[in-house]
Amino acid sequence: MPDLDRLQLHPPASSDLPALLAFELENRAYFENWVTARASSYYHREAIAAAIEQAQRERQQDLVYQYLAKLDGQIIGRVNLTAVTRPYFNKATLGYRIGEQFGGRGYATRVVALLLEEAFGPLELWRLEATARPQNLGSVAVMQRNGFHQYGRSEKAMRFQDTWSDLLYFERRDTQTMA
């Protein structure tokens, strides 16, 4: 798809508040099918403003790197690196979510690819980790298309929506640094 080249990642800024709140509200029910529900209090201007400020602080502290995935200025998803661990490991955990109306069109794969460039470039990370439930075939495919290797599986590792679920563990190393 030609518009994949127009995708960009941007750290959240206070100017993103109205669009980010709208994105979260629009996709709330969809996201809750895949990830733990956020508290109802999250879906208000004040909470989104506080979340943006927290994201900025955590970035400055080299703890978490959050990005908004934008297509021609419109938020289509979010992607982040959490649990940044330095020194010796230089690793982080990858997480992402793409809005329902943008699913199945290659956006998630491209967003993760853009994040890999950032992680293994300016952020100087050596390794990224990610998890996915086996039934989330789309997420598993995104990991595989971006060169992640599955290195493990935990049985009944999480309870989500009153059902036990396994977790698949993925990793991707910076081949430039580790050559």
Short mmCIF file of N, CA and C in Angstrom, two decimals:
data_model
loop_
_atom_site.label_atom_id
_atom_site.label_comp_id
_atom_site.label_asym_id
_atom_site.label_seq_id
_atom_site.Cartn_x
_atom_site.Cartn_y
_atom_site.Cartn_z
N MET A 1 0.84 -1.18 0.00
CA MET A 1 0.00 0.00 0.00
C MET A 1 0.89 1.25 0.00
N PRO A 2 0.64 2.14 -0.89
CA PRO A 2 1.50 3.32 -0.98
C PRO A 2 1.45 4.23 0.24
N ASP A 3 0.32 4.27 0.96
CA ASP A 3 0.24 5.18 2.10
C ASP A 3 1.04 4.71 3.30
N LEU A 4 1.58 3.50 3.29
CA LEU A 4 2.43 3.03 4.38
C LEU A 4 3.66 3.91 4.50
N ASP A 5 4.13 4.48 3.40
CA ASP A 5 5.29 5.36 3.42
C ASP A 5 4.99 6.69 4.10
N ARG A 6 3.73 7.00 4.29
CA ARG A 6 3.36 8.27 4.92
C ARG A 6 3.17 8.14 6.43
N LEU A 7 3.32 6.93 6.94
CA LEU A 7 3.22 6.72 8.39
C LEU A 7 4.42 7.33 9.09
N GLN A 8 4.17 7.96 10.21
CA GLN A 8 5.25 8.54 11.01
C GLN A 8 4.97 8.29 12.48
N LEU A 9 6.05 8.22 13.26
CA LEU A 9 5.94 8.09 14.70
C LEU A 9 6.32 9.41 15.35
N HIS A 10 5.54 9.81 16.34
CA HIS A 10 5.81 11.05 17.07
C HIS A 10 5.58 10.82 18.55
N PRO A 11 6.49 11.28 19.41
CA PRO A 11 6.19 11.22 20.84
C PRO A 11 4.93 12.05 21.12
N PRO A 12 4.10 11.62 22.04
CA PRO A 12 2.88 12.39 22.33
C PRO A 12 3.22 13.77 22.89
N ALA A 13 2.51 14.77 22.42
CA ALA A 13 2.68 16.15 22.87
C ALA A 13 1.33 16.68 23.33
N SER A 14 1.37 17.75 24.12
CA SER A 14 0.11 18.30 24.63
C SER A 14 -0.84 18.70 23.51
N SER A 15 -0.30 19.07 22.35
CA SER A 15 -1.16 19.43 21.21
C SER A 15 -1.93 18.23 20.67
N ASP A 16 -1.51 17.01 21.03
CA ASP A 16 -2.20 15.79 20.58
C ASP A 16 -3.41 15.43 21.45
N LEU A 17 -3.61 16.15 22.53
CA LEU A 17 -4.64 15.78 23.51
C LEU A 17 -6.02 15.54 22.89
N PRO A 18 -6.60 16.47 22.15
CA PRO A 18 -7.95 16.21 21.62
C PRO A 18 -8.01 15.00 20.69
N ALA A 19 -7.05 14.87 19.82
CA ALA A 19 -7.05 13.76 18.87
C ALA A 19 -6.79 12.43 19.58
N LEU A 20 -5.92 12.44 20.59
CA LEU A 20 -5.62 11.21 21.32
C LEU A 20 -6.83 10.76 22.13
N LEU A 21 -7.51 11.69 22.77
CA LEU A 21 -8.72 11.34 23.52
C LEU A 21 -9.77 10.76 22.57
N ALA A 22 -9.96 11.38 21.43
CA ALA A 22 -10.93 10.88 20.44
C ALA A 22 -10.54 9.48 19.96
N PHE A 23 -9.25 9.26 19.69
CA PHE A 23 -8.77 7.95 19.25
C PHE A 23 -9.04 6.88 20.31
N GLU A 24 -8.72 7.20 21.55
CA GLU A 24 -8.93 6.23 22.64
C GLU A 24 -10.41 5.92 22.84
N LEU A 25 -11.25 6.94 22.80
CA LEU A 25 -12.70 6.72 22.96
C LEU A 25 -13.26 5.90 21.80
N GLU A 26 -12.85 6.22 20.60
CA GLU A 26 -13.36 5.53 19.42
C GLU A 26 -12.98 4.04 19.42
N ASN A 27 -11.82 3.72 19.97
CA ASN A 27 -11.31 2.35 19.91
C ASN A 27 -11.39 1.60 21.23
N ARG A 28 -12.00 2.21 22.21
CA ARG A 28 -12.02 1.63 23.56
C ARG A 28 -12.53 0.18 23.56
N ALA A 29 -13.71 -0.05 23.05
CA ALA A 29 -14.29 -1.40 23.07
C ALA A 29 -13.44 -2.38 22.27
N TYR A 30 -12.94 -1.94 21.15
CA TYR A 30 -12.10 -2.81 20.31
C TYR A 30 -10.83 -3.22 21.06
N PHE A 31 -10.15 -2.25 21.66
CA PHE A 31 -8.91 -2.56 22.39
C PHE A 31 -9.17 -3.49 23.57
N GLU A 32 -10.32 -3.31 24.22
CA GLU A 32 -10.62 -4.14 25.38
C GLU A 32 -10.86 -5.60 25.02
N ASN A 33 -11.01 -5.91 23.73
CA ASN A 33 -11.08 -7.30 23.28
C ASN A 33 -9.70 -7.95 23.33
N TRP A 34 -8.62 -7.14 23.34
CA TRP A 34 -7.27 -7.67 23.22
C TRP A 34 -6.37 -7.39 24.40
N VAL A 35 -6.63 -6.29 25.11
CA VAL A 35 -5.78 -5.92 26.23
C VAL A 35 -6.65 -5.57 27.43
N THR A 36 -6.05 -5.55 28.59
CA THR A 36 -6.76 -5.23 29.82
C THR A 36 -7.39 -3.84 29.71
N ALA A 37 -8.61 -3.75 30.15
CA ALA A 37 -9.35 -2.48 30.07
C ALA A 37 -8.71 -1.43 30.97
N ARG A 38 -8.69 -0.22 30.47
CA ARG A 38 -8.26 0.91 31.29
C ARG A 38 -9.44 1.35 32.15
N ALA A 39 -9.12 2.00 33.26
CA ALA A 39 -10.18 2.53 34.14
C ALA A 39 -11.00 3.57 33.39
N SER A 40 -12.25 3.67 33.71
CA SER A 40 -13.13 4.66 33.08
C SER A 40 -12.57 6.08 33.24
N SER A 41 -11.88 6.33 34.33
CA SER A 41 -11.32 7.66 34.59
C SER A 41 -10.27 8.07 33.56
N TYR A 42 -9.72 7.10 32.82
CA TYR A 42 -8.70 7.41 31.81
C TYR A 42 -9.29 8.20 30.64
N TYR A 43 -10.55 8.02 30.37
CA TYR A 43 -11.17 8.56 29.16
C TYR A 43 -11.73 9.98 29.35
N HIS A 44 -10.88 10.85 29.88
CA HIS A 44 -11.22 12.25 30.10
C HIS A 44 -10.01 13.11 29.77
N ARG A 45 -10.26 14.35 29.41
CA ARG A 45 -9.18 15.28 29.02
C ARG A 45 -8.06 15.34 30.07
N GLU A 46 -8.44 15.45 31.33
CA GLU A 46 -7.44 15.59 32.39
C GLU A 46 -6.53 14.36 32.46
N ALA A 47 -7.12 13.20 32.34
CA ALA A 47 -6.34 11.96 32.42
C ALA A 47 -5.42 11.82 31.21
N ILE A 48 -5.90 12.16 30.04
CA ILE A 48 -5.05 12.07 28.84
C ILE A 48 -3.92 13.09 28.94
N ALA A 49 -4.22 14.29 29.43
CA ALA A 49 -3.17 15.30 29.62
C ALA A 49 -2.11 14.79 30.60
N ALA A 50 -2.55 14.17 31.68
CA ALA A 50 -1.61 13.62 32.67
C ALA A 50 -0.79 12.48 32.06
N ALA A 51 -1.42 11.65 31.22
CA ALA A 51 -0.70 10.55 30.57
C ALA A 51 0.36 11.08 29.60
N ILE A 52 0.05 12.14 28.89
CA ILE A 52 1.03 12.75 27.98
C ILE A 52 2.21 13.31 28.78
N GLU A 53 1.92 13.99 29.88
CA GLU A 53 2.99 14.52 30.72
C GLU A 53 3.85 13.41 31.29
N GLN A 54 3.21 12.33 31.72
CA GLN A 54 3.96 11.19 32.25
C GLN A 54 4.84 10.58 31.16
N ALA A 55 4.32 10.46 29.96
CA ALA A 55 5.10 9.91 28.85
C ALA A 55 6.34 10.77 28.59
N GLN A 56 6.18 12.08 28.68
CA GLN A 56 7.32 12.98 28.47
C GLN A 56 8.36 12.84 29.57
N ARG A 57 7.91 12.70 30.82
CA ARG A 57 8.84 12.50 31.95
C ARG A 57 9.59 11.18 31.80
N GLU A 58 8.86 10.13 31.49
CA GLU A 58 9.49 8.80 31.37
C GLU A 58 10.49 8.76 30.22
N ARG A 59 10.22 9.49 29.16
CA ARG A 59 11.17 9.58 28.04
C ARG A 59 12.46 10.25 28.52
N GLN A 60 12.32 11.36 29.23
CA GLN A 60 13.49 12.08 29.73
C GLN A 60 14.31 11.23 30.69
N GLN A 61 13.64 10.34 31.41
CA GLN A 61 14.31 9.47 32.38
C GLN A 61 14.81 8.16 31.75
N ASP A 62 14.63 7.99 30.43
CA ASP A 62 15.06 6.79 29.72
C ASP A 62 14.41 5.52 30.29
N LEU A 63 13.11 5.64 30.62
CA LEU A 63 12.37 4.51 31.19
C LEU A 63 11.39 3.90 30.20
N VAL A 64 10.66 4.77 29.48
CA VAL A 64 9.61 4.36 28.56
C VAL A 64 9.63 5.34 27.38
N TYR A 65 9.42 4.80 26.19
CA TYR A 65 9.32 5.64 24.99
C TYR A 65 8.00 5.34 24.31
N GLN A 66 7.09 6.31 24.36
CA GLN A 66 5.79 6.17 23.72
C GLN A 66 5.75 6.98 22.44
N TYR A 67 5.02 6.45 21.47
CA TYR A 67 4.87 7.14 20.18
C TYR A 67 3.43 7.03 19.73
N LEU A 68 2.99 8.06 19.04
CA LEU A 68 1.72 8.01 18.32
C LEU A 68 2.05 7.71 16.87
N ALA A 69 1.36 6.75 16.29
CA ALA A 69 1.52 6.44 14.86
C ALA A 69 0.52 7.30 14.12
N LYS A 70 1.03 8.13 13.22
CA LYS A 70 0.16 9.07 12.49
C LYS A 70 0.29 8.86 10.99
N LEU A 71 -0.85 8.92 10.33
CA LEU A 71 -0.93 8.87 8.88
C LEU A 71 -1.50 10.21 8.44
N ASP A 72 -0.69 10.98 7.77
CA ASP A 72 -1.09 12.33 7.34
C ASP A 72 -1.64 13.14 8.51
N GLY A 73 -1.00 13.02 9.67
CA GLY A 73 -1.39 13.78 10.85
C GLY A 73 -2.47 13.16 11.70
N GLN A 74 -3.15 12.11 11.20
CA GLN A 74 -4.22 11.46 11.95
C GLN A 74 -3.64 10.30 12.77
N ILE A 75 -4.01 10.22 14.03
CA ILE A 75 -3.56 9.12 14.88
C ILE A 75 -4.25 7.84 14.44
N ILE A 76 -3.45 6.83 14.10
CA ILE A 76 -4.01 5.53 13.73
C ILE A 76 -3.62 4.44 14.72
N GLY A 77 -2.68 4.76 15.60
CA GLY A 77 -2.24 3.76 16.56
C GLY A 77 -1.24 4.33 17.55
N ARG A 78 -0.83 3.45 18.43
CA ARG A 78 0.17 3.79 19.44
C ARG A 78 1.18 2.66 19.48
N VAL A 79 2.41 3.01 19.77
CA VAL A 79 3.46 2.00 19.91
C VAL A 79 4.40 2.48 21.00
N ASN A 80 4.91 1.55 21.79
CA ASN A 80 5.78 1.98 22.88
C ASN A 80 6.84 0.95 23.21
N LEU A 81 7.85 1.46 23.87
CA LEU A 81 8.92 0.64 24.43
C LEU A 81 8.88 0.87 25.93
N THR A 82 8.59 -0.16 26.69
CA THR A 82 8.53 -0.06 28.14
C THR A 82 9.64 -0.89 28.76
N ALA A 83 9.78 -0.78 30.07
CA ALA A 83 10.77 -1.56 30.82
C ALA A 83 12.17 -1.45 30.21
N VAL A 84 12.54 -0.22 29.83
CA VAL A 84 13.88 0.00 29.28
C VAL A 84 14.88 -0.36 30.37
N THR A 85 15.81 -1.23 30.04
CA THR A 85 16.79 -1.73 31.01
C THR A 85 18.19 -1.44 30.49
N ARG A 86 18.90 -0.58 31.22
CA ARG A 86 20.29 -0.25 30.91
C ARG A 86 21.06 -0.31 32.22
N PRO A 87 22.33 -0.40 32.26
CA PRO A 87 23.23 -0.82 31.18
C PRO A 87 23.24 -2.33 31.04
N TYR A 88 24.20 -2.84 30.39
CA TYR A 88 24.47 -4.26 30.17
C TYR A 88 23.47 -4.95 29.25
N PHE A 89 22.18 -4.63 29.38
CA PHE A 89 21.15 -5.29 28.58
C PHE A 89 20.69 -4.44 27.40
N ASN A 90 20.51 -3.15 27.63
CA ASN A 90 20.00 -2.23 26.61
C ASN A 90 18.81 -2.86 25.87
N LYS A 91 17.79 -3.19 26.65
CA LYS A 91 16.62 -3.84 26.08
C LYS A 91 15.36 -3.11 26.50
N ALA A 92 14.27 -3.44 25.86
CA ALA A 92 12.96 -2.88 26.19
C ALA A 92 11.88 -3.86 25.73
N THR A 93 10.67 -3.62 26.20
CA THR A 93 9.51 -4.44 25.81
C THR A 93 8.65 -3.63 24.85
N LEU A 94 8.31 -4.24 23.74
CA LEU A 94 7.50 -3.61 22.69
C LEU A 94 6.02 -3.86 22.95
N GLY A 95 5.23 -2.82 22.74
CA GLY A 95 3.78 -2.95 22.78
C GLY A 95 3.18 -2.01 21.74
N TYR A 96 2.04 -2.37 21.20
CA TYR A 96 1.41 -1.50 20.21
C TYR A 96 -0.07 -1.80 20.13
N ARG A 97 -0.79 -0.84 19.58
CA ARG A 97 -2.22 -1.01 19.28
C ARG A 97 -2.55 -0.13 18.08
N ILE A 98 -3.30 -0.69 17.18
CA ILE A 98 -3.71 0.00 15.96
C ILE A 98 -5.24 0.13 16.01
N GLY A 99 -5.74 1.29 15.66
CA GLY A 99 -7.19 1.52 15.67
C GLY A 99 -7.93 0.51 14.80
N GLU A 100 -9.14 0.18 15.21
CA GLU A 100 -9.93 -0.87 14.54
C GLU A 100 -10.07 -0.62 13.04
N GLN A 101 -10.36 0.61 12.65
CA GLN A 101 -10.60 0.87 11.23
C GLN A 101 -9.33 0.76 10.39
N PHE A 102 -8.16 0.64 11.03
CA PHE A 102 -6.89 0.56 10.29
C PHE A 102 -6.30 -0.85 10.31
N GLY A 103 -6.98 -1.79 10.94
CA GLY A 103 -6.48 -3.15 11.04
C GLY A 103 -6.48 -3.88 9.70
N GLY A 104 -5.56 -4.82 9.58
CA GLY A 104 -5.53 -5.69 8.41
C GLY A 104 -5.02 -5.06 7.14
N ARG A 105 -4.37 -3.89 7.24
CA ARG A 105 -3.90 -3.21 6.03
C ARG A 105 -2.38 -2.98 6.02
N GLY A 106 -1.69 -3.64 6.95
CA GLY A 106 -0.23 -3.52 6.98
C GLY A 106 0.29 -2.40 7.86
N TYR A 107 -0.59 -1.64 8.48
CA TYR A 107 -0.14 -0.52 9.30
C TYR A 107 0.65 -0.99 10.52
N ALA A 108 0.18 -2.03 11.21
CA ALA A 108 0.88 -2.50 12.40
C ALA A 108 2.30 -2.95 12.05
N THR A 109 2.44 -3.68 10.95
CA THR A 109 3.77 -4.14 10.54
C THR A 109 4.68 -2.95 10.27
N ARG A 110 4.18 -1.94 9.59
CA ARG A 110 4.99 -0.76 9.28
C ARG A 110 5.32 0.05 10.54
N VAL A 111 4.36 0.19 11.45
CA VAL A 111 4.60 0.93 12.69
C VAL A 111 5.70 0.25 13.50
N VAL A 112 5.65 -1.06 13.60
CA VAL A 112 6.69 -1.78 14.34
C VAL A 112 8.04 -1.64 13.63
N ALA A 113 8.05 -1.68 12.31
CA ALA A 113 9.31 -1.49 11.57
C ALA A 113 9.90 -0.10 11.84
N LEU A 114 9.05 0.91 11.88
CA LEU A 114 9.53 2.26 12.19
C LEU A 114 10.09 2.33 13.61
N LEU A 115 9.44 1.64 14.53
CA LEU A 115 9.92 1.64 15.91
C LEU A 115 11.26 0.92 16.01
N LEU A 116 11.44 -0.14 15.24
CA LEU A 116 12.73 -0.84 15.24
C LEU A 116 13.86 0.09 14.81
N GLU A 117 13.59 0.92 13.81
CA GLU A 117 14.60 1.88 13.36
C GLU A 117 14.97 2.83 14.50
N GLU A 118 13.99 3.28 15.23
CA GLU A 118 14.22 4.18 16.35
C GLU A 118 14.95 3.46 17.50
N ALA A 119 14.48 2.26 17.82
CA ALA A 119 15.06 1.51 18.94
C ALA A 119 16.52 1.15 18.69
N PHE A 120 16.81 0.65 17.51
CA PHE A 120 18.17 0.20 17.21
C PHE A 120 19.05 1.31 16.66
N GLY A 121 18.45 2.47 16.41
CA GLY A 121 19.20 3.65 15.96
C GLY A 121 19.43 4.59 17.13
N PRO A 122 18.70 5.71 17.16
CA PRO A 122 18.94 6.74 18.18
C PRO A 122 18.86 6.25 19.63
N LEU A 123 17.99 5.29 19.93
CA LEU A 123 17.86 4.83 21.32
C LEU A 123 18.95 3.84 21.72
N GLU A 124 19.67 3.31 20.75
CA GLU A 124 20.80 2.41 20.99
C GLU A 124 20.44 1.20 21.84
N LEU A 125 19.27 0.63 21.58
CA LEU A 125 18.89 -0.61 22.25
C LEU A 125 19.48 -1.79 21.48
N TRP A 126 19.70 -2.88 22.19
CA TRP A 126 20.28 -4.07 21.55
C TRP A 126 19.24 -5.16 21.34
N ARG A 127 18.17 -5.13 22.14
CA ARG A 127 17.21 -6.23 22.10
C ARG A 127 15.83 -5.71 22.46
N LEU A 128 14.83 -6.21 21.74
CA LEU A 128 13.44 -5.92 22.06
C LEU A 128 12.74 -7.24 22.35
N GLU A 129 11.83 -7.19 23.30
CA GLU A 129 11.03 -8.34 23.65
C GLU A 129 9.56 -7.99 23.45
N ALA A 130 8.74 -8.99 23.21
CA ALA A 130 7.30 -8.78 23.06
C ALA A 130 6.58 -10.06 23.42
N THR A 131 5.32 -9.93 23.80
CA THR A 131 4.48 -11.10 24.05
C THR A 131 3.21 -10.97 23.23
N ALA A 132 2.61 -12.11 22.94
CA ALA A 132 1.32 -12.14 22.26
C ALA A 132 0.60 -13.41 22.68
N ARG A 133 -0.70 -13.32 22.76
CA ARG A 133 -1.49 -14.53 22.98
C ARG A 133 -1.56 -15.29 21.66
N PRO A 134 -1.50 -16.61 21.70
CA PRO A 134 -1.50 -17.39 20.45
C PRO A 134 -2.71 -17.13 19.56
N GLN A 135 -3.86 -16.81 20.14
CA GLN A 135 -5.05 -16.55 19.33
C GLN A 135 -5.01 -15.20 18.64
N ASN A 136 -4.06 -14.34 19.00
CA ASN A 136 -3.93 -13.05 18.33
C ASN A 136 -3.01 -13.24 17.12
N LEU A 137 -3.57 -13.88 16.11
CA LEU A 137 -2.78 -14.24 14.92
C LEU A 137 -2.19 -13.03 14.22
N GLY A 138 -2.91 -11.91 14.22
CA GLY A 138 -2.42 -10.70 13.60
C GLY A 138 -1.14 -10.21 14.26
N SER A 139 -1.13 -10.21 15.58
CA SER A 139 0.05 -9.74 16.31
C SER A 139 1.23 -10.70 16.11
N VAL A 140 0.96 -11.98 16.13
CA VAL A 140 2.02 -12.96 15.87
C VAL A 140 2.63 -12.72 14.48
N ALA A 141 1.79 -12.47 13.50
CA ALA A 141 2.27 -12.21 12.13
C ALA A 141 3.10 -10.94 12.07
N VAL A 142 2.67 -9.90 12.79
CA VAL A 142 3.44 -8.64 12.81
C VAL A 142 4.83 -8.91 13.37
N MET A 143 4.91 -9.68 14.44
CA MET A 143 6.23 -10.00 15.01
C MET A 143 7.09 -10.74 13.99
N GLN A 144 6.51 -11.75 13.37
CA GLN A 144 7.28 -12.56 12.41
C GLN A 144 7.73 -11.73 11.21
N ARG A 145 6.85 -10.87 10.68
CA ARG A 145 7.23 -10.05 9.53
C ARG A 145 8.32 -9.03 9.86
N ASN A 146 8.46 -8.71 11.13
CA ASN A 146 9.49 -7.76 11.55
C ASN A 146 10.73 -8.45 12.11
N GLY A 147 10.87 -9.73 11.83
CA GLY A 147 12.09 -10.43 12.20
C GLY A 147 12.21 -10.85 13.65
N PHE A 148 11.09 -10.84 14.38
CA PHE A 148 11.12 -11.33 15.76
C PHE A 148 11.13 -12.85 15.74
N HIS A 149 11.82 -13.42 16.70
CA HIS A 149 11.94 -14.87 16.85
C HIS A 149 11.20 -15.28 18.11
N GLN A 150 10.35 -16.30 17.99
CA GLN A 150 9.66 -16.80 19.19
C GLN A 150 10.64 -17.66 19.96
N TYR A 151 10.83 -17.34 21.24
CA TYR A 151 11.79 -18.09 22.04
C TYR A 151 11.15 -18.82 23.22
N GLY A 152 9.84 -18.68 23.38
CA GLY A 152 9.21 -19.39 24.48
C GLY A 152 7.71 -19.29 24.47
N ARG A 153 7.12 -20.09 25.37
CA ARG A 153 5.67 -20.10 25.55
C ARG A 153 5.39 -20.42 27.00
N SER A 154 4.51 -19.65 27.60
CA SER A 154 4.04 -19.93 28.95
C SER A 154 2.60 -20.41 28.86
N GLU A 155 2.31 -21.52 29.50
CA GLU A 155 0.95 -22.04 29.49
C GLU A 155 0.14 -21.39 30.60
N LYS A 156 -1.08 -21.01 30.26
CA LYS A 156 -2.00 -20.38 31.23
C LYS A 156 -1.27 -19.27 31.99
N ALA A 157 -0.64 -18.40 31.26
CA ALA A 157 0.19 -17.35 31.86
C ALA A 157 -0.60 -16.14 32.30
N MET A 158 -1.78 -15.94 31.71
CA MET A 158 -2.58 -14.77 32.09
C MET A 158 -4.05 -15.11 32.04
N ARG A 159 -4.78 -14.43 32.89
CA ARG A 159 -6.24 -14.59 32.91
C ARG A 159 -6.83 -13.32 32.33
N PHE A 160 -7.50 -13.45 31.21
CA PHE A 160 -8.06 -12.31 30.49
C PHE A 160 -9.49 -12.63 30.13
N GLN A 161 -10.40 -11.76 30.53
CA GLN A 161 -11.82 -11.94 30.29
C GLN A 161 -12.30 -13.31 30.77
N ASP A 162 -11.89 -13.66 31.98
CA ASP A 162 -12.29 -14.90 32.67
C ASP A 162 -11.83 -16.18 31.98
N THR A 163 -10.79 -16.06 31.15
CA THR A 163 -10.25 -17.23 30.47
C THR A 163 -8.74 -17.25 30.62
N TRP A 164 -8.20 -18.41 30.93
CA TRP A 164 -6.75 -18.54 30.98
C TRP A 164 -6.20 -18.58 29.56
N SER A 165 -5.07 -17.94 29.39
CA SER A 165 -4.47 -17.88 28.06
C SER A 165 -2.97 -18.09 28.15
N ASP A 166 -2.44 -18.75 27.14
CA ASP A 166 -0.99 -18.89 27.02
C ASP A 166 -0.40 -17.58 26.52
N LEU A 167 0.89 -17.42 26.68
CA LEU A 167 1.62 -16.29 26.11
C LEU A 167 2.79 -16.80 25.30
N LEU A 168 2.98 -16.20 24.15
CA LEU A 168 4.15 -16.47 23.31
C LEU A 168 5.15 -15.35 23.55
N TYR A 169 6.42 -15.70 23.65
CA TYR A 169 7.48 -14.73 23.90
C TYR A 169 8.33 -14.57 22.65
N PHE A 170 8.53 -13.31 22.26
CA PHE A 170 9.31 -12.99 21.06
C PHE A 170 10.47 -12.09 21.41
N GLU A 171 11.52 -12.15 20.59
CA GLU A 171 12.65 -11.25 20.74
C GLU A 171 13.18 -10.86 19.37
N ARG A 172 13.82 -9.71 19.35
CA ARG A 172 14.49 -9.25 18.15
C ARG A 172 15.75 -8.53 18.60
N ARG A 173 16.86 -8.91 18.02
CA ARG A 173 18.14 -8.29 18.37
C ARG A 173 18.58 -7.35 17.27
N ASP A 174 19.36 -6.35 17.66
CA ASP A 174 19.98 -5.44 16.69
C ASP A 174 21.18 -6.16 16.11
N THR A 175 21.04 -6.62 14.89
CA THR A 175 22.11 -7.41 14.27
C THR A 175 23.35 -6.58 13.97
N GLN A 176 23.21 -5.26 13.84
CA GLN A 176 24.37 -4.39 13.60
C GLN A 176 25.28 -4.37 14.84
N THR A 177 24.68 -4.14 15.99
CA THR A 177 25.43 -4.04 17.24
C THR A 177 26.03 -5.39 17.65
N MET A 178 25.29 -6.45 17.38
CA MET A 178 25.69 -7.76 17.88
C MET A 178 26.49 -8.56 16.87
N ALA A 179 26.92 -7.91 15.80
CA ALA A 179 27.69 -8.62 14.77
C ALA A 179 29.09 -8.92 15.26
#
